[in-house]
């Protein structure tokens, strides 16, 4: 029988707990996506230094893919717009990270956010930042390492497999959301996202993703407001 986990009482123990929480199926799905990204960078003849910089400095797959597909200032602007979706994630985590929560802003991405939103309510706010820094830094490191593997094994990955792996993370979290459909707060968000998804397909990647999120999220909020 496994021993119960030690209580989180110090910043060091919170940091270690965040590291432990970062490992799991969600990290495997994220690493599959980064593996495909590394292979895509090799296929586009991008240097490994560029790939590493995008993983560490951008750490948001839609933004990274836009930078890869659209070089120069337009790509930077597109990646910035695409990563604007992290703003509501930051808002939901802010109460758990304390007054210095801005120090963890760089690691706010889908994988750390989903893990954090499930664990941080049980962590004291003064220790939340240490927990999130442990979780986010390891998640970023795992993704970067997977991208390096993908970069050097690009020749062994067929194009169809690379394309499929790019969606592994999104598919995994879609399944997580589907499992939470019974919760009243989740159902409108999922339905709103599904209905707004065509906007992300019909419009350019950066604008389409942002507009789909805005329309779907606003629709979900209105749905919740209008229901008794």
C-alpha positions as semicolon CSV with decimal commas, in nm:
position;residue;x (nm);y (nm);z (nm)
1;X;0,000;0,000;0,000
2;X;0,145;0,338;-0,103
3;X;0,225;0,584;0,172
4;X;0,014;0,901;0,178
5;X;0,178;1,207;0,023
6;X;0,342;1,442;0,271
7;X;0,148;1,763;0,336
8;X;0,258;2,073;0,145
9;X;0,387;2,306;0,415
10;X;0,687;2,482;0,259
11;X;0,778;2,637;-0,075
12;X;1,024;2,354;-0,140
13;X;0,763;2,085;-0,079
14;X;0,513;2,275;-0,296
15;X;0,770;2,296;-0,575
16;X;0,836;1,921;-0,554
17;X;0,462;1,849;-0,551
18;X;0,420;2,056;-0,867
19;X;0,697;1,859;-1,035
20;X;0,531;1,529;-0,944
21;X;0,195;1,651;-1,071
22;X;0,343;1,747;-1,407
23;X;0,406;1,382;-1,495
24;X;0,114;1,180;-1,628
25;X;-0,098;1,117;-1,938
26;X;-0,128;1,489;-2,004
27;X;0,249;1,518;-2,037
28;X;0,262;1,220;-2,273
29;X;0,005;1,387;-2,499
30;X;0,193;1,716;-2,489
31;X;0,524;1,545;-2,567
32;X;0,370;1,372;-2,869
33;X;0,270;1,712;-3,004
34;X;0,616;1,858;-2,943
35;X;0,773;1,552;-3,105
36;X;0,579;1,629;-3,422
37;X;0,675;1,996;-3,397
38;X;1,043;1,908;-3,380
39;X;1,007;1,690;-3,689
40;X;0,819;1,969;-3,868
41;X;1,102;2,213;-3,790
42;X;1,354;1,970;-3,938
43;X;1,134;1,927;-4,246
44;X;1,119;2,305;-4,289
45;X;1,501;2,328;-4,265
46;X;1,484;2,538;-3,950
47;X;1,795;2,526;-3,729
48;X;1,766;2,347;-3,398
49;X;1,851;2,672;-3,215
50;X;1,536;2,830;-3,362
51;X;1,330;2,529;-3,258
52;X;1,465;2,536;-2,902
53;X;1,401;2,909;-2,875
54;X;1,041;2,869;-2,989
55;X;0,979;2,589;-2,738
56;X;1,130;2,776;-2,445
57;X;1,025;3,133;-2,525
58;X;0,682;3,080;-2,688
59;X;0,568;2,753;-2,527
60;X;0,229;2,744;-2,698
61;X;0,189;2,507;-2,990
62;X;-0,051;2,714;-3,205
63;X;0,181;3,013;-3,171
64;X;0,485;2,799;-3,245
65;X;0,324;2,654;-3,558
66;X;0,230;3,003;-3,680
67;X;0,590;3,116;-3,635
68;X;0,705;2,812;-3,832
69;X;0,459;2,867;-4,116
70;X;0,472;3,249;-4,134
71;X;0,825;3,389;-4,093
72;X;0,907;3,744;-3,990
73;X;0,696;4,008;-3,819
74;X;0,358;3,872;-3,945
75;X;0,439;3,540;-3,779
76;X;0,534;3,710;-3,453
77;X;0,210;3,909;-3,453
78;X;0,010;3,598;-3,539
79;X;0,172;3,399;-3,258
80;X;0,100;3,683;-3,015
81;X;-0,266;3,688;-3,113
82;X;-0,294;3,308;-3,098
83;X;-0,143;3,299;-2,749
84;X;-0,388;3,563;-2,628
85;X;-0,608;3,266;-2,541
86;X;-0,390;3,222;-2,233
87;X;-0,532;3,541;-2,078
88;X;-0,848;3,380;-1,934
89;X;-0,635;3,091;-1,809
90;X;-0,414;3,340;-1,626
91;X;-0,719;3,507;-1,474
92;X;-0,852;3,178;-1,336
93;X;-0,515;3,087;-1,185
94;X;-0,436;3,430;-1,038
95;X;-0,620;3,375;-0,704
96;X;-0,408;3,065;-0,638
97;X;-0,068;3,216;-0,721
98;X;-0,058;3,511;-0,482
99;X;0,071;3,867;-0,539
100;X;0,381;3,747;-0,726
101;X;0,184;3,526;-0,960
102;X;0,320;3,715;-1,260
103;X;0,643;3,518;-1,213
104;X;0,464;3,206;-1,337
105;X;0,293;3,374;-1,633
106;X;0,533;3,226;-1,889
107;X;0,430;2,871;-1,801
108;X;0,058;2,929;-1,846
109;X;-0,029;2,690;-2,128
110;X;-0,292;2,422;-2,173
111;X;-0,107;2,134;-2,004
112;X;0,014;2,316;-1,689
113;X;-0,318;2,498;-1,662
114;X;-0,530;2,182;-1,663
115;X;-0,306;2,019;-1,404
116;X;-0,294;2,332;-1,189
117;X;-0,667;2,401;-1,192
118;X;-0,721;2,054;-1,045
119;X;-0,449;2,070;-0,780
120;X;-0,405;2,432;-0,672
121;X;-0,739;2,463;-0,487
122;X;-0,586;2,228;-0,229
123;X;-0,262;2,427;-0,198
124;X;-0,227;2,730;0,031
125;X;-0,214;3,052;-0,178
126;X;0,126;3,149;-0,038
127;X;0,265;2,822;-0,177
128;X;0,072;2,820;-0,504
129;X;0,340;3,000;-0,704
130;X;0,612;2,755;-0,599
131;X;0,384;2,465;-0,692
132;X;0,306;2,613;-1,033
133;X;0,670;2,695;-1,109
134;X;0,761;2,333;-1,042
135;X;0,480;2,203;-1,261
136;X;0,522;2,452;-1,545
137;X;0,900;2,439;-1,570
138;X;0,903;2,060;-1,592
139;X;0,621;2,057;-1,848
140;X;0,815;2,306;-2,062
141;X;1,133;2,100;-2,027
142;X;0,955;1,777;-2,123
143;X;0,806;1,940;-2,431
144;X;1,143;2,081;-2,534
145;X;1,315;1,744;-2,494
146;X;1,045;1,576;-2,702
147;X;1,094;1,838;-2,973
148;X;1,467;1,760;-2,983
149;X;1,389;1,390;-3,026
150;X;1,145;1,474;-3,304
151;X;1,399;1,699;-3,474
152;X;1,660;1,426;-3,495
153;X;1,415;1,145;-3,580
154;X;1,221;1,338;-3,845
155;X;1,325;1,097;-4,119
156;X;1,164;0,806;-3,935
157;X;0,827;0,980;-3,897
158;X;0,596;0,975;-4,200
159;X;0,423;1,304;-4,279
160;X;0,082;1,157;-4,192
161;X;0,208;1,051;-3,849
162;X;0,357;1,395;-3,782
163;X;0,026;1,558;-3,872
164;X;-0,164;1,325;-3,641
165;X;0,074;1,372;-3,349
166;X;0,033;1,749;-3,369
167;X;-0,329;1,701;-3,258
168;X;-0,256;1,448;-2,983
169;X;-0,260;1,709;-2,707
170;X;-0,579;1,874;-2,830
171;X;-0,750;1,535;-2,862
172;X;-0,647;1,432;-2,511
173;X;-0,787;1,747;-2,354
174;X;-1,102;1,721;-2,563
175;X;-1,157;1,381;-2,403
176;X;-1,098;1,533;-2,058
177;X;-1,358;1,801;-2,128
178;X;-1,601;1,540;-2,258
179;X;-1,562;1,352;-1,931
180;X;-1,666;1,668;-1,743
181;X;-1,981;1,732;-1,947
182;X;-2,197;1,638;-1,651
183;X;-2,076;1,950;-1,468
184;X;-2,309;2,247;-1,539
185;X;-2,021;2,494;-1,564
186;X;-1,839;2,286;-1,826
187;X;-2,124;2,193;-2,060
188;X;-2,188;2,543;-2,206
189;X;-1,816;2,596;-2,267
190;X;-1,780;2,267;-2,456
191;X;-2,091;2,322;-2,667
192;X;-1,991;2,682;-2,738
193;X;-1,646;2,571;-2,847
194;X;-1,785;2,305;-3,080
195;X;-2,029;2,548;-3,244
196;X;-1,762;2,816;-3,289
197;X;-1,495;2,575;-3,418
198;X;-1,573;2,634;-3,790
199;X;-1,447;2,992;-3,750
200;X;-1,101;2,856;-3,670
201;X;-1,110;2,652;-3,992
202;X;-1,250;2,917;-4,226
203;X;-1,032;3,211;-4,117
204;X;-0,652;3,252;-4,103
205;X;-0,504;3,056;-3,808
206;X;-0,424;3,346;-3,574
207;X;-0,748;3,541;-3,625
208;X;-0,965;3,229;-3,652
209;X;-0,847;3,076;-3,326
210;X;-0,894;3,399;-3,134
211;X;-1,234;3,474;-3,285
212;X;-1,359;3,119;-3,230
213;X;-1,259;3,142;-2,864
214;X;-1,422;3,482;-2,826
215;X;-1,748;3,379;-2,993
216;X;-1,767;3,038;-2,824
217;X;-1,675;3,174;-2,481
218;X;-1,918;3,466;-2,506
219;X;-2,194;3,231;-2,616
220;X;-2,124;2,999;-2,323
221;X;-2,127;3,294;-2,080
222;X;-2,459;3,420;-2,217
223;X;-2,604;3,070;-2,196
224;X;-2,511;3,048;-1,829
225;X;-2,648;3,398;-1,761
226;X;-2,982;3,331;-1,925
227;X;-3,045;2,998;-1,757
228;X;-3,238;3,016;-1,429
